[in-house]
Short mmCIF file of C-alpha atoms in Angstrom, two decimals:
data_model
loop_
_atom_site.label_atom_id
_atom_site.label_comp_id
_atom_site.label_asym_id
_atom_site.label_seq_id
_atom_site.Cartn_x
_atom_site.Cartn_y
_atom_site.Cartn_z
CA MET A 1 97.66 24.73 68.42
CA ILE A 2 101.34 24.11 69.19
CA VAL A 3 102.88 22.05 66.38
CA ARG A 4 105.81 19.89 67.87
CA PRO A 5 108.60 18.74 65.61
CA PRO A 6 108.89 15.03 65.36
CA LEU A 7 111.23 12.96 67.44
CA PRO A 8 114.23 12.25 65.16
CA VAL A 9 114.36 8.55 65.36
CA PRO A 10 117.10 6.76 63.78
CA GLN A 11 114.92 5.73 60.86
CA SER A 12 114.41 9.34 59.92
CA TRP A 13 118.32 10.29 60.12
CA SER A 14 120.29 11.82 57.27
CA LEU A 15 123.92 10.81 56.57
CA GLY A 16 124.94 13.99 58.26
CA ASP A 17 123.18 13.20 61.32
CA LEU A 18 124.70 9.57 61.40
CA GLU A 19 128.04 10.92 61.11
CA ARG A 20 127.47 13.42 64.01
CA MET A 21 125.93 10.67 66.35
CA ARG A 22 129.19 8.31 65.51
CA LEU A 23 131.43 11.11 66.40
CA VAL A 24 129.85 11.61 69.72
CA LEU A 25 129.35 7.84 70.40
CA ARG A 26 133.21 7.03 69.80
CA GLY A 27 134.65 10.23 70.88
CA GLY A 28 136.18 11.04 67.38
CA SER A 29 137.57 14.20 65.99
CA VAL A 30 136.27 16.27 63.35
CA ILE A 31 139.80 16.67 61.98
CA ASP A 32 139.56 13.15 60.63
CA TRP A 33 136.59 14.02 58.50
CA ARG A 34 136.89 14.40 54.75
CA ARG A 35 133.63 15.96 53.97
CA LEU A 36 130.66 18.15 55.66
CA HIS A 37 127.05 17.58 55.06
CA PHE A 38 125.49 21.04 54.51
CA GLN A 39 123.17 21.33 51.98
CA SER A 40 122.30 25.04 51.94
CA LYS A 41 123.09 28.42 53.16
CA ASP A 42 120.46 28.35 55.66
CA GLU A 43 121.66 25.22 57.28
CA VAL A 44 125.21 26.79 57.35
CA ASP A 45 123.61 29.77 59.12
CA ARG A 46 121.98 27.66 61.78
CA TYR A 47 125.36 26.05 62.53
CA LEU A 48 127.11 29.50 62.88
CA ARG A 49 124.57 30.62 65.14
CA LEU A 50 125.07 27.52 67.25
CA CYS A 51 128.73 28.38 67.33
CA LEU A 52 127.66 31.89 68.64
CA PHE A 53 128.48 33.54 65.31
CA GLU A 54 125.88 35.77 63.95
CA PRO A 55 126.03 35.75 60.19
CA ASP A 56 124.47 39.09 59.79
CA ASP A 57 126.78 40.91 62.17
CA PRO A 58 129.49 42.80 60.53
CA PHE A 59 131.95 42.42 63.54
CA ASP A 60 131.30 38.60 63.59
CA ARG A 61 131.69 38.41 59.69
CA ALA A 62 135.06 40.13 59.75
CA ARG A 63 136.13 37.78 62.64
CA LEU A 64 135.53 34.81 60.61
CA GLN A 65 137.39 36.26 57.79
CA ARG A 66 140.32 36.94 59.91
CA ILE A 67 140.27 33.21 61.05
CA LEU A 68 139.96 32.29 57.47
CA ASP A 69 142.83 34.50 56.48
CA GLU A 70 145.12 32.98 59.28
CA ALA A 71 144.41 29.41 58.51
CA VAL A 72 145.14 30.02 54.59
CA GLU A 73 148.37 31.85 55.57
CA TYR A 74 149.32 28.75 57.77
CA LEU A 75 148.79 26.52 55.06
CA ARG A 76 150.64 28.37 52.60
CA THR A 77 153.51 29.15 54.74
CA SER A 78 153.68 25.79 56.49
CA PHE A 79 153.08 23.33 53.55
CA ARG A 80 153.11 25.52 50.49
CA TYR A 81 149.57 24.80 49.73
CA ARG A 82 148.23 26.21 46.74
CA VAL A 83 145.03 27.44 48.20
CA ALA A 84 142.29 28.17 45.65
CA GLU A 85 141.15 31.96 45.69
CA GLU A 86 137.52 30.41 45.71
CA VAL A 87 138.38 29.01 49.03
CA ALA A 88 140.72 31.55 50.29
CA ARG A 89 138.46 34.56 49.62
CA PRO A 90 134.96 32.96 49.06
CA ARG A 91 132.00 35.41 48.40
CA GLU A 92 130.55 34.52 51.56
CA VAL A 93 131.81 32.43 54.24
CA GLN A 94 128.96 29.99 54.21
CA ASP A 95 130.26 29.13 50.62
CA LEU A 96 133.41 27.71 52.28
CA PHE A 97 130.98 25.15 54.14
CA LEU A 98 129.18 24.28 51.13
CA LEU A 99 132.35 23.60 49.28
CA ALA A 100 133.47 21.31 51.87
CA SER A 101 130.32 19.42 51.72
CA GLY A 102 130.80 18.90 47.95
CA ALA A 103 128.68 21.71 46.63
CA GLY A 104 130.35 23.06 43.23
CA GLU A 105 133.03 21.80 40.87
CA PRO A 106 135.66 20.83 40.58
CA GLN A 107 135.77 18.35 43.77
CA SER A 108 139.27 19.51 44.40
CA LEU A 109 137.83 22.41 46.07
CA ARG A 110 136.09 20.10 48.58
CA ARG A 111 139.29 18.49 49.78
CA ILE A 112 141.17 22.05 50.03
CA ALA A 113 137.84 23.71 51.74
CA CYS A 114 137.84 20.73 54.34
CA ILE A 115 141.47 21.29 55.08
CA VAL A 116 140.84 24.99 55.47
CA LEU A 117 137.99 24.49 57.81
CA LYS A 118 139.95 22.15 60.08
CA VAL A 119 142.67 24.70 60.50
CA MET A 120 140.06 27.37 60.89
CA HIS A 121 138.60 25.09 63.88
CA VAL A 122 141.86 25.03 65.60
CA VAL A 123 142.66 28.78 65.15
CA HIS A 124 139.31 29.88 66.52
CA HIS A 125 140.15 27.59 69.75
CA VAL A 126 143.55 29.23 70.24
CA GLU A 127 142.00 32.55 69.87
CA ALA A 128 139.17 31.90 72.00
CA ARG A 129 141.48 30.77 74.67
CA GLY A 130 143.66 33.78 74.38
CA VAL A 131 140.39 35.85 74.93
CA LEU A 132 139.44 33.77 78.05
CA HIS A 133 143.01 34.37 79.58
CA ARG A 134 142.43 38.22 78.98
CA ALA A 135 138.79 38.49 79.79
CA ARG A 136 137.87 39.95 83.38
CA VAL A 137 135.68 36.94 84.30
CA SER A 138 135.72 34.49 87.07
CA GLU A 139 135.57 30.65 86.65
CA ASP A 140 132.35 30.97 88.77
CA GLU A 141 130.87 33.44 86.32
CA LEU A 142 132.01 31.35 83.35
CA ALA A 143 130.16 28.11 84.77
CA GLN A 144 127.19 30.38 85.26
CA LEU A 145 127.15 31.43 81.56
CA VAL A 146 127.48 27.93 80.82
CA THR A 147 124.67 26.35 82.86
CA ALA A 148 122.49 29.14 81.74
CA ARG A 149 123.17 28.06 77.99
CA VAL A 150 122.77 24.32 78.93
CA ASP A 151 119.41 25.15 80.90
CA HIS A 152 117.77 27.17 78.20
CA ALA A 153 118.51 24.59 75.40
CA ILE A 154 117.27 21.63 77.76
CA ALA A 155 114.04 23.66 78.69
CA GLY A 156 113.20 24.34 75.03
CA LEU A 157 113.46 20.66 74.23
CA ARG A 158 111.34 19.79 77.06
CA ARG A 159 108.74 22.41 75.77
CA GLN A 160 108.83 20.74 72.32
CA GLY A 161 107.66 17.61 74.15
CA LEU A 162 110.80 15.44 73.99
CA PRO A 163 110.79 12.62 76.36
CA ILE A 164 113.29 14.00 79.08
CA VAL A 165 111.97 13.13 82.50
CA ALA A 166 114.88 14.74 84.29
CA ALA A 167 117.58 17.05 83.63
CA ALA A 168 120.25 18.46 86.14
CA GLY A 169 123.41 20.35 86.37
CA SER A 170 126.09 20.55 88.93
CA VAL A 171 129.43 22.37 89.34
CA LYS A 172 132.10 20.84 90.99
CA THR A 173 133.08 22.35 94.55
CA ARG A 174 136.75 23.24 95.19
CA HIS A 175 137.15 20.12 97.44
CA SER A 176 135.75 17.90 94.65
CA LEU A 177 138.13 19.36 92.19
CA ILE A 178 141.25 18.70 94.38
CA THR A 179 140.02 15.02 95.19
CA LYS A 180 139.76 14.36 91.39
CA LEU A 181 143.22 15.55 90.69
CA LEU A 182 144.61 13.73 93.67
CA ALA A 183 142.91 10.43 92.45
CA LYS A 184 144.11 10.69 88.83
CA ARG A 185 147.00 8.37 87.94
CA GLU A 186 149.03 11.02 85.86
CA THR A 187 151.76 12.68 88.07
CA LEU A 188 150.99 16.18 86.84
CA ALA A 189 147.77 18.13 87.58
CA ALA A 190 145.62 16.79 84.63
CA GLN A 191 142.74 18.74 83.16
CA VAL A 192 139.28 18.09 84.99
CA TYR A 193 136.77 17.68 82.14
CA ASP A 194 133.60 17.73 84.49
CA ARG A 195 133.94 20.92 86.53
CA VAL A 196 130.34 21.53 84.81
CA ARG A 197 128.25 18.53 84.43
CA TYR A 198 124.65 17.85 83.05
CA ARG A 199 122.68 14.69 83.41
CA VAL A 200 119.70 14.21 81.03
CA VAL A 201 117.30 11.32 81.71
CA THR A 202 115.08 10.11 78.93
CA SER A 203 111.91 8.10 79.46
CA GLN A 204 113.08 4.99 77.56
CA ARG A 205 116.44 3.72 76.22
CA GLU A 206 115.55 4.18 72.66
CA ASP A 207 114.74 7.95 73.35
CA VAL A 208 118.44 8.57 74.35
CA LEU A 209 119.74 9.14 70.64
CA PRO A 210 116.95 10.97 69.34
CA VAL A 211 117.33 13.68 72.50
CA LEU A 212 121.13 13.60 71.75
CA LEU A 213 120.64 14.45 68.07
CA ARG A 214 118.40 17.41 68.75
CA LEU A 215 120.94 18.51 71.77
CA CYS A 216 123.34 18.65 68.77
CA ASP A 217 120.87 20.70 66.92
CA VAL A 218 120.41 23.31 69.69
CA LEU A 219 123.22 23.35 71.77
CA VAL A 220 126.39 21.15 70.99
CA PRO A 221 128.10 21.99 67.74
CA PHE A 222 129.45 18.77 66.58
CA ASN A 223 132.93 19.68 66.02
CA PHE A 224 133.48 20.94 69.63
CA VAL A 225 133.05 17.25 70.87
CA MET A 226 136.31 16.53 72.71
CA PRO A 227 138.17 13.49 71.20
CA GLY A 228 139.00 10.50 73.30
CA GLN A 229 136.49 11.51 76.19
CA THR A 230 133.42 9.65 75.62
CA GLN A 231 132.29 6.87 77.92
CA ASN A 232 129.61 4.83 75.98
CA THR A 233 128.42 1.70 77.44
CA LEU A 234 124.78 2.01 76.04
CA PHE A 235 125.13 1.90 72.44
CA SER A 236 126.92 -0.12 69.77
CA PHE A 237 127.24 1.95 66.58
CA ARG A 238 127.70 -1.11 64.46
CA ARG A 239 124.57 -2.77 65.87
CA LEU A 240 122.41 0.49 65.66
CA VAL A 241 123.42 0.65 61.83
CA ARG A 242 122.90 -2.94 61.26
CA ASP A 243 119.52 -3.47 62.84
CA THR A 244 118.11 -0.05 61.12
CA PRO A 245 117.56 -0.74 57.51
CA GLU A 246 117.40 2.76 56.64
CA LEU A 247 120.87 3.40 58.44
CA ARG A 248 122.46 0.34 56.61
CA ARG A 249 121.63 1.75 53.28
CA LEU A 250 123.63 4.85 54.34
CA ALA A 251 126.73 3.04 55.46
CA PRO A 252 128.62 2.79 52.27
CA GLU A 253 128.83 6.52 52.42
CA LEU A 254 130.05 6.78 55.88
CA GLN A 255 133.50 8.60 56.05
CA ALA A 256 134.94 5.32 57.61
CA GLY A 257 133.73 1.53 57.49
CA LEU A 258 132.02 -0.13 60.17
CA HIS A 259 135.22 -1.87 61.37
CA LEU A 260 136.43 1.55 63.02
CA GLU A 261 135.01 1.10 66.50
CA ASP A 262 136.54 -2.35 66.43
CA HIS A 263 139.87 -0.69 65.57
CA ASP A 264 139.40 1.64 68.42
CA ARG A 265 138.99 -1.40 71.03
CA ARG A 266 142.34 -3.07 69.05
CA GLU A 267 144.47 -0.05 69.25
CA GLY A 268 143.27 1.15 72.78
CA ASN A 269 142.12 4.26 71.58
CA GLN A 270 139.13 4.36 73.64
CA PRO A 271 139.47 5.82 77.36
CA PRO A 272 139.44 3.17 80.03
CA PRO A 273 136.23 2.77 82.13
CA ASN A 274 136.00 4.84 85.32
CA GLU A 275 137.91 2.74 87.90
CA PHE A 276 135.78 3.98 90.84
CA SER A 277 132.31 3.22 89.16
CA GLY A 278 130.37 -0.09 89.88
CA GLY A 279 131.13 -2.96 87.38
CA ASP A 280 127.76 -2.61 85.68
CA TYR A 281 127.34 1.13 85.63
CA GLN A 282 125.99 2.12 82.11
CA VAL A 283 125.95 5.75 80.77
CA LEU A 284 126.70 7.55 77.45
CA ASN A 285 128.94 10.30 78.61
CA PHE A 286 130.95 12.86 76.56
CA VAL A 287 132.64 16.26 77.00
CA VAL A 288 131.95 19.28 75.01
CA ASP A 289 134.00 22.57 74.59
CA LEU A 290 130.90 24.59 74.70
CA PRO A 291 131.04 27.92 73.14
CA VAL A 292 129.83 30.84 75.46
CA ARG A 293 129.54 34.60 74.78
CA LEU A 294 131.21 36.72 77.41
CA PRO A 295 129.68 39.95 78.61
CA GLU A 296 130.92 42.97 76.82
CA ARG A 297 132.27 44.49 80.23
CA ALA A 298 134.59 41.41 80.29
CA VAL A 299 136.42 41.87 77.14
CA ASP A 300 138.27 44.66 75.57
CA ALA A 301 136.54 46.23 72.45
CA ALA A 302 138.95 44.47 69.87
CA ASP A 303 138.41 41.18 71.04
CA GLY A 304 135.90 38.65 70.33
CA ARG A 305 133.66 37.63 72.86
CA ILE A 306 133.38 33.99 72.27
CA ALA A 307 135.12 31.60 74.74
CA PHE A 308 134.90 27.92 75.60
CA CYS A 309 134.17 26.13 78.75
CA MET A 310 134.20 22.26 78.93
CA VAL A 311 130.76 20.60 79.83
CA GLU A 312 130.48 17.00 80.62
CA LEU A 313 126.95 15.71 79.46
CA GLN A 314 125.47 12.26 80.60
CA LEU A 315 122.67 10.86 78.68
CA VAL A 316 120.87 7.81 80.28
CA ASP A 317 117.46 6.30 80.32
CA GLN A 318 115.15 6.21 83.21
CA GLN A 319 115.54 2.62 84.16
CA THR A 320 119.33 2.59 83.66
CA ALA A 321 119.64 5.62 85.82
CA HIS A 322 117.68 3.84 88.67
CA ALA A 323 120.26 0.90 88.54
CA ASN A 324 123.19 3.34 88.32
CA GLU A 325 122.05 4.65 91.87
CA SER A 326 121.83 1.32 93.51
CA GLY A 327 124.39 -1.26 95.13
CA GLU A 328 127.93 -0.91 94.03
CA ASN A 329 126.97 1.76 91.38
CA ALA A 330 125.52 4.17 94.36
CA HIS A 331 127.44 7.49 94.28
CA ALA A 332 128.17 7.56 97.98
CA ARG A 333 130.22 4.13 97.11
CA TYR A 334 131.67 5.67 94.25
CA LYS A 335 132.87 8.82 96.48
CA LYS A 336 134.03 6.35 99.06
CA ARG A 337 136.21 4.38 96.76
CA GLN A 338 137.83 7.63 95.19
CA LEU A 339 138.55 9.17 98.86
CA ARG A 340 140.35 5.94 99.81
CA ARG A 341 142.45 6.01 96.67
CA VAL A 342 143.50 9.44 97.64
CA LEU A 343 144.17 8.74 101.09
CA ARG A 344 146.47 5.85 100.17
CA ARG A 345 148.20 7.96 97.57
CA LEU A 346 148.71 10.75 100.20
CA SER A 347 150.05 8.75 102.95
CA ARG A 348 152.06 6.34 100.64
CA GLY A 349 150.48 3.33 102.43
CA LEU A 350 151.60 4.60 105.76
CA VAL A 351 147.75 5.15 106.76
CA VAL A 352 144.91 2.74 105.83
CA PRO A 353 141.45 4.39 105.91
CA LYS A 354 139.39 2.94 108.85
CA LYS A 355 136.17 1.00 107.96
CA ARG A 356 133.42 2.93 109.26
CA PRO A 357 130.87 0.64 111.42
#
C-alpha cells in the first residue's frame, strides 16, 4: 500500500511555508529577510541537498566552509563587522542556519548569522558563475541537465498523486531568442530569462499553491527565486491570508506587514505585464536560478560542480489554461504581435507588416 503525503493546503502551512510562498508570489529577495525558519538539522540537510550540496561529503563540506570564510572576510574587511566565532567557525555548517532561525542565545547571533548567510548566497552565485564560464559544457547540454532535473521532480510529484494534469517543458530556439531580444525595449541585449520554460497545469485553481509549495520542497530552493521577475495575476497574498484563519493567525509574525504588496504597486516595484499577451491572460509566472550539477568531465578537479541555469516556471489551473489559449490570448496571436513589433523596430517605421488574408 502506497502512503501518499497529504496535499499541503494553506490551512496546514507553517510560517516558513507562508514566507516562501510570499517570496515567489511577489518576486521578492531573500536578501531582505531577517530570519530563517529551520527547526532541526535534518531540515537544513534537506535544504542543502535541494541546493545540490551533500552534507556528508567532505568535498562539499569544505566548499561550504570556503564560502563561509569568504563571506566573513568580506564583512570584516568592508564593514569591520565583528563576526562572532560561533558564526564564523560553527561546529557544523548546519548550526549557522539554525542560528539564523533563532535557535540559541543571544539573539544577536541570529542577526549576524542572517547577514553572513546573505553574503554566502551571493558568494556562491559568483563562484558558480565562474565555474560555468570555465566549464566544458554547451548551452544545449546545460539546458538538458536542467530539463532532466525538472522532469524528475515533476514526475515524482505526479507519482505522489498531486493534482498535476499536464506538465511540459520547452527550450527556446535560436530564432525565438533573437526575436525576444529584438522585441525588448532596452537598447542593450538584455537577459533572456525563459530560454528554458516549464508550464505546470493543475486540476483546480486551489491546487496551484499546494503544488507550488511541493515544488519548493523538491526542486526550487526559495532563495534562488529571481527578484522582480514574477508575474502573478492569479493570487492576492493579502486576500489569501485574510480569508484563511490559520494564516491570519501567522500574519503578525511575518517579516513584513501585509501592506508590502500595496507598497510594491505604489512604488512600481513589480514588472509590467507582458505587452504582447492578451488583456485577460492570467498566470503565475516566476524565474528561478536553478542549481544543476555539472559532469565531472566538464570541470577541473579543484572546481565545484554546481552551476546555475535560469528556468521560467508557469503554474496555472486547467480552466485558466484553456482560456489562455483562446481569443486574443492565443499563442499564435502573441507571436504575431511580437513579430510585428520587431519588424517595425528593424525598419524604423519604413516597412509596415502586411496583413494576411
